[in-house]
PDB file of C-alpha atoms in Angstrom:
ATOM      1  CA  MET B  10       9.071 -86.973 -27.904  1.00 64.00           C
ATOM      2  CA  ALA B  11       6.454 -86.895 -25.165  1.00 77.00           C
ATOM      3  CA  HIS B  12       4.294 -83.868 -24.478  1.00 84.00           C
ATOM      4  CA  THR B  13       2.349 -83.271 -21.316  1.00 85.00           C
ATOM      5  CA  PHE B  14      -0.774 -81.157 -21.104  1.00 88.00           C
ATOM      6  CA  ALA B  15      -2.535 -80.298 -17.875  1.00 87.00           C
ATOM      7  CA  ASN B  16      -5.731 -78.295 -17.575  1.00 90.00           C
ATOM      8  CA  LEU B  17      -6.708 -78.097 -13.926  1.00 90.00           C
ATOM      9  CA  LEU B  18      -9.893 -76.134 -13.405  1.00 96.00           C
ATOM     10  CA  THR B  19     -11.137 -75.648  -9.869  1.00 96.00           C
ATOM     11  CA  HIS B  20     -14.459 -74.195  -8.765  1.00 98.00           C
ATOM     12  CA  VAL B  21     -13.948 -72.476  -5.424  1.00 97.00           C
ATOM     13  CA  VAL B  22     -16.851 -71.288  -3.292  1.00 97.00           C
ATOM     14  CA  PHE B  23     -16.472 -69.680   0.095  1.00 95.00           C
ATOM     15  CA  SER B  24     -18.750 -67.648   2.288  1.00 97.00           C
ATOM     16  CA  THR B  25     -18.698 -65.054   4.994  1.00 96.00           C
ATOM     17  CA  LYS B  26     -18.941 -66.178   8.600  1.00 97.00           C
ATOM     18  CA  ASP B  27     -22.453 -67.390   9.373  1.00 97.00           C
ATOM     19  CA  ARG B  28     -23.402 -66.410   5.787  1.00 97.00           C
ATOM     20  CA  GLU B  29     -23.835 -62.816   6.920  1.00 97.00           C
ATOM     21  CA  PRO B  30     -24.412 -60.438   3.958  1.00 97.00           C
ATOM     22  CA  LEU B  31     -21.153 -58.514   4.490  1.00 96.00           C
ATOM     23  CA  ILE B  32     -19.956 -58.099   0.883  1.00 96.00           C
ATOM     24  CA  ALA B  33     -21.325 -54.687  -0.060  1.00 96.00           C
ATOM     25  CA  PRO B  34     -21.595 -53.783  -3.773  1.00 96.00           C
ATOM     26  CA  CYS B  35     -18.981 -51.045  -3.311  1.00 96.00           C
ATOM     27  CA  LEU B  36     -16.463 -53.640  -1.997  1.00 95.00           C
ATOM     28  CA  LYS B  37     -17.026 -56.186  -4.774  1.00 96.00           C
ATOM     29  CA  PRO B  38     -14.532 -54.823  -7.397  1.00 96.00           C
ATOM     30  CA  ASP B  39     -11.685 -54.485  -4.886  1.00 97.00           C
ATOM     31  CA  LEU B  40     -12.422 -57.880  -3.317  1.00 97.00           C
ATOM     32  CA  LEU B  41     -12.401 -59.711  -6.651  1.00 97.00           C
ATOM     33  CA  ALA B  42      -9.238 -57.904  -7.792  1.00 97.00           C
ATOM     34  CA  TYR B  43      -7.522 -58.855  -4.529  1.00 97.00           C
ATOM     35  CA  LEU B  44      -8.536 -62.508  -4.877  1.00 97.00           C
ATOM     36  CA  GLY B  45      -7.341 -62.507  -8.501  1.00 96.00           C
ATOM     37  CA  GLY B  46      -3.966 -61.223  -7.316  1.00 97.00           C
ATOM     38  CA  ILE B  47      -3.658 -64.065  -4.829  1.00 96.00           C
ATOM     39  CA  VAL B  48      -4.381 -66.591  -7.584  1.00 96.00           C
ATOM     40  CA  ARG B  49      -1.756 -64.958  -9.849  1.00 96.00           C
ATOM     41  CA  GLU B  50       0.834 -65.181  -7.050  1.00 96.00           C
ATOM     42  CA  LEU B  51       0.164 -68.928  -6.977  1.00 94.00           C
ATOM     43  CA  GLY B  52       0.854 -69.123 -10.714  1.00 94.00           C
ATOM     44  CA  GLY B  53      -2.784 -69.579 -11.671  1.00 95.00           C
ATOM     45  CA  LYS B  54      -5.400 -67.604 -13.533  1.00 96.00           C
ATOM     46  CA  ALA B  55      -8.828 -66.569 -12.315  1.00 97.00           C
ATOM     47  CA  MET B  56     -11.032 -67.481 -15.269  1.00 97.00           C
ATOM     48  CA  ILE B  57     -14.142 -65.929 -13.759  1.00 97.00           C
ATOM     49  CA  ALA B  58     -15.074 -64.625 -10.339  1.00 97.00           C
ATOM     50  CA  ASN B  59     -18.285 -63.260  -8.915  1.00 97.00           C
ATOM     51  CA  SER B  60     -19.659 -62.509  -5.497  1.00 96.00           C
ATOM     52  CA  MET B  61     -22.993 -62.269  -3.791  1.00 97.00           C
ATOM     53  CA  PRO B  62     -23.553 -60.448  -0.487  1.00 97.00           C
ATOM     54  CA  ASP B  63     -22.741 -63.641   1.468  1.00 97.00           C
ATOM     55  CA  HIS B  64     -20.434 -65.739  -0.754  1.00 97.00           C
ATOM     56  CA  VAL B  65     -17.897 -65.790  -3.612  1.00 98.00           C
ATOM     57  CA  HIS B  66     -17.563 -68.141  -6.599  1.00 98.00           C
ATOM     58  CA  MET B  67     -14.298 -68.450  -8.554  1.00 98.00           C
ATOM     59  CA  LEU B  68     -13.290 -70.638 -11.483  1.00 98.00           C
ATOM     60  CA  LEU B  69      -9.512 -71.027 -11.393  1.00 97.00           C
ATOM     61  CA  SER B  70      -6.974 -72.479 -13.763  1.00 96.00           C
ATOM     62  CA  LEU B  71      -4.162 -73.751 -11.555  1.00 93.00           C
ATOM     63  CA  PRO B  72      -0.694 -75.044 -12.462  1.00 91.00           C
ATOM     64  CA  PRO B  73      -0.023 -78.745 -11.838  1.00 87.00           C
ATOM     65  CA  ASN B  74       2.682 -78.029  -9.274  1.00 84.00           C
TER      66      ASN B  74
END
């Protein structure tokens, strides 16, 4: 019997337009929760996420489909 295992980890980095420092510290928790929800809707899991004033880093575990 064959078993298949997939572990797809993706490092996603994106920034604000023109790298403007628009991500205020008060927005950070809501922003990261929102992005985590989008990943969950895709069937994935946000392993870790963090943001700076001008960009966001996310490590995602995504399904193979």
